[in-house]
Amino acid sequence: MIDATALAEKPVLTGSRIRLVPLAIRHAAAFHAACQDPETRRLTGTHHDFTLAELEAWCAGSAGRADRLDLAIEDRESGDFLGELALSQIDPPNAHGSFRIALVPEATGRGVGSEATRLLLGYAFDRVGLHRVQLEVYDYNPRARRAYEKCGFEVEGRMREALFWDGAWHDVLVMAVLRPGRGAG
């Protein structure tokens, strides 16, 4: 059984190098800058060109969303915005949720994403009580796939040619991790 109140709490989760904090309007400008980066857009498959006003509204409203958890990733020392992540599409009867993460270009390749993912998974399994967390990753992003595998995700399937990017079709891999100690059965 999951504890849906854990999604409304908007925790602060602290790791060795980063801190996950509730996404707030103070993150909107840095979030917007990251959304303008062509490589970030490619890795996240983002076709929509988000305006600063759209992201300000999204960030301002995230604290009031009791059905999902949106957190900013900050550097523990400097407080710099390193990205954002979300636990969403919660299915209470099946104790299942979806995960996504996006880092600013300067934060990639440093283990920030893996640390943030592990922190959020710990909260998802231990506090929310989820049994399964899934994500989608594009076939042209093997670095992210390896990082997810290091965090316990396994490829469960492939959605063939589900993303059209730069004039070509790409597969989307579905990956999931189960609550530690529970196994598949």
JSON list of N, CA and C in Angstrom, two decimals, residues 8 18 26 35 49 55 59 63 69 72 87 97 101 106 112-113 133-134 152 155 162 164 175 181:
[
{"chain": "A", "resi": 8, "resn": "ALA", "atom": "N", "xyz": [2.66, 14.78, -1.47]},
{"chain": "A", "resi": 8, "resn": "ALA", "atom": "CA", "xyz": [2.30, 16.16, -1.12]},
{"chain": "A", "resi": 8, "resn": "ALA", "atom": "C", "xyz": [3.33, 16.81, -0.20]},
{"chain": "A", "resi": 18, "resn": "ILE", "atom": "N", "xyz": [24.81, 16.57, -3.81]},
{"chain": "A", "resi": 18, "resn": "ILE", "atom": "CA", "xyz": [23.63, 17.30, -4.28]},
{"chain": "A", "resi": 18, "resn": "ILE", "atom": "C", "xyz": [22.53, 17.31, -3.24]},
{"chain": "A", "resi": 26, "resn": "ARG", "atom": "N", "xyz": [11.90, 30.08, -8.06]},
{"chain": "A", "resi": 26, "resn": "ARG", "atom": "CA", "xyz": [13.29, 30.54, -8.09]},
{"chain": "A", "resi": 26, "resn": "ARG", "atom": "C", "xyz": [14.15, 29.70, -9.04]},
{"chain": "A", "resi": 35, "resn": "CYS", "atom": "N", "xyz": [16.28, 24.23, -20.88]},
{"chain": "A", "resi": 35, "resn": "CYS", "atom": "CA", "xyz": [15.32, 23.79, -21.91]},
{"chain": "A", "resi": 35, "resn": "CYS", "atom": "C", "xyz": [15.66, 24.37, -23.28]},
{"chain": "A", "resi": 49, "resn": "ASP", "atom": "N", "xyz": [8.77, 24.23, -27.40]},
{"chain": "A", "resi": 49, "resn": "ASP", "atom": "CA", "xyz": [9.68, 25.31, -27.04]},
{"chain": "A", "resi": 49, "resn": "ASP", "atom": "C", "xyz": [9.06, 26.05, -25.85]},
{"chain": "A", "resi": 55, "resn": "LEU", "atom": "N", "xyz": [7.30, 28.01, -17.78]},
{"chain": "A", "resi": 55, "resn": "LEU", "atom": "CA", "xyz": [8.07, 27.33, -16.74]},
{"chain": "A", "resi": 55, "resn": "LEU", "atom": "C", "xyz": [7.92, 28.01, -15.39]},
{"chain": "A", "resi": 59, "resn": "CYS", "atom": "N", "xyz": [6.68, 25.83, -12.29]},
{"chain": "A", "resi": 59, "resn": "CYS", "atom": "CA", "xyz": [7.45, 25.80, -11.05]},
{"chain": "A", "resi": 59, "resn": "CYS", "atom": "C", "xyz": [6.64, 26.34, -9.88]},
{"chain": "A", "resi": 63, "resn": "ALA", "atom": "N", "xyz": [4.37, 22.97, -5.97]},
{"chain": "A", "resi": 63, "resn": "ALA", "atom": "CA", "xyz": [4.17, 22.69, -4.54]},
{"chain": "A", "resi": 63, "resn": "ALA", "atom": "C", "xyz": [2.74, 22.24, -4.25]},
{"chain": "A", "resi": 69, "resn": "LEU", "atom": "N", "xyz": [5.62, 14.37, -7.66]},
{"chain": "A", "resi": 69, "resn": "LEU", "atom": "CA", "xyz": [6.73, 15.00, -6.96]},
{"chain": "A", "resi": 69, "resn": "LEU", "atom": "C", "xyz": [7.69, 15.57, -7.99]},
{"chain": "A", "resi": 72, "resn": "ALA", "atom": "N", "xyz": [13.92, 20.00, -7.80]},
{"chain": "A", "resi": 72, "resn": "ALA", "atom": "CA", "xyz": [15.10, 20.57, -8.44]},
{"chain": "A", "resi": 72, "resn": "ALA", "atom": "C", "xyz": [16.33, 19.88, -7.87]},
{"chain": "A", "resi": 87, "resn": "LEU", "atom": "N", "xyz": [8.67, 12.34, -10.17]},
{"chain": "A", "resi": 87, "resn": "LEU", "atom": "CA", "xyz": [8.01, 11.07, -9.94]},
{"chain": "A", "resi": 87, "resn": "LEU", "atom": "C", "xyz": [6.54, 11.36, -10.18]},
{"chain": "A", "resi": 97, "resn": "GLY", "atom": "N", "xyz": [4.89, 3.97, -10.47]},
{"chain": "A", "resi": 97, "resn": "GLY", "atom": "CA", "xyz": [5.04, 5.36, -10.86]},
{"chain": "A", "resi": 97, "resn": "GLY", "atom": "C", "xyz": [6.05, 5.49, -11.99]},
{"chain": "A", "resi": 101, "resn": "ILE", "atom": "N", "xyz": [14.19, 12.55, -15.58]},
{"chain": "A", "resi": 101, "resn": "ILE", "atom": "CA", "xyz": [15.23, 13.44, -15.07]},
{"chain": "A", "resi": 101, "resn": "ILE", "atom": "C", "xyz": [15.84, 14.19, -16.25]},
{"chain": "A", "resi": 106, "resn": "GLU", "atom": "N", "xyz": [26.17, 21.28, -17.98]},
{"chain": "A", "resi": 106, "resn": "GLU", "atom": "CA", "xyz": [27.37, 21.28, -17.14]},
{"chain": "A", "resi": 106, "resn": "GLU", "atom": "C", "xyz": [27.36, 20.18, -16.08]},
{"chain": "A", "resi": 112, "resn": "VAL", "atom": "N", "xyz": [26.07, 13.08, -11.18]},
{"chain": "A", "resi": 112, "resn": "VAL", "atom": "CA", "xyz": [24.99, 13.84, -10.55]},
{"chain": "A", "resi": 112, "resn": "VAL", "atom": "C", "xyz": [23.65, 13.15, -10.79]},
{"chain": "A", "resi": 113, "resn": "GLY", "atom": "N", "xyz": [23.41, 12.72, -12.02]},
{"chain": "A", "resi": 113, "resn": "GLY", "atom": "CA", "xyz": [22.16, 12.07, -12.35]},
{"chain": "A", "resi": 113, "resn": "GLY", "atom": "C", "xyz": [21.95, 10.78, -11.58]},
{"chain": "A", "resi": 133, "resn": "VAL", "atom": "N", "xyz": [9.05, 1.44, -10.41]},
{"chain": "A", "resi": 133, "resn": "VAL", "atom": "CA", "xyz": [9.23, 2.76, -11.02]},
{"chain": "A", "resi": 133, "resn": "VAL", "atom": "C", "xyz": [9.76, 2.53, -12.43]},
{"chain": "A", "resi": 134, "resn": "GLN", "atom": "N", "xyz": [9.14, 3.19, -13.40]},
{"chain": "A", "resi": 134, "resn": "GLN", "atom": "CA", "xyz": [9.57, 3.01, -14.79]},
{"chain": "A", "resi": 134, "resn": "GLN", "atom": "C", "xyz": [9.96, 4.34, -15.41]},
{"chain": "A", "resi": 152, "resn": "GLY", "atom": "N", "xyz": [19.81, 0.24, -11.00]},
{"chain": "A", "resi": 152, "resn": "GLY", "atom": "CA", "xyz": [18.93, -0.92, -10.85]},
{"chain": "A", "resi": 152, "resn": "GLY", "atom": "C", "xyz": [17.86, -1.08, -11.92]},
{"chain": "A", "resi": 155, "resn": "VAL", "atom": "N", "xyz": [15.96, -2.99, -18.85]},
{"chain": "A", "resi": 155, "resn": "VAL", "atom": "CA", "xyz": [15.15, -2.79, -20.05]},
{"chain": "A", "resi": 155, "resn": "VAL", "atom": "C", "xyz": [14.05, -3.84, -20.05]},
{"chain": "A", "resi": 162, "resn": "ALA", "atom": "N", "xyz": [9.05, 5.33, -31.98]},
{"chain": "A", "resi": 162, "resn": "ALA", "atom": "CA", "xyz": [8.05, 6.11, -31.24]},
{"chain": "A", "resi": 162, "resn": "ALA", "atom": "C", "xyz": [8.42, 7.59, -31.12]},
{"chain": "A", "resi": 164, "resn": "PHE", "atom": "N", "xyz": [10.12, 10.88, -33.35]},
{"chain": "A", "resi": 164, "resn": "PHE", "atom": "CA", "xyz": [10.64, 11.43, -34.60]},
{"chain": "A", "resi": 164, "resn": "PHE", "atom": "C", "xyz": [11.52, 12.62, -34.25]},
{"chain": "A", "resi": 175, "resn": "MET", "atom": "N", "xyz": [12.29, 1.11, -19.34]},
{"chain": "A", "resi": 175, "resn": "MET", "atom": "CA", "xyz": [13.10, 0.51, -18.29]},
{"chain": "A", "resi": 175, "resn": "MET", "atom": "C", "xyz": [12.34, 0.64, -16.97]},
{"chain": "A", "resi": 181, "resn": "GLY", "atom": "N", "xyz": [14.50, -6.07, -2.68]},
{"chain": "A", "resi": 181, "resn": "GLY", "atom": "CA", "xyz": [14.08, -7.14, -1.78]},
{"chain": "A", "resi": 181, "resn": "GLY", "atom": "C", "xyz": [12.74, -7.74, -2.11]}
]
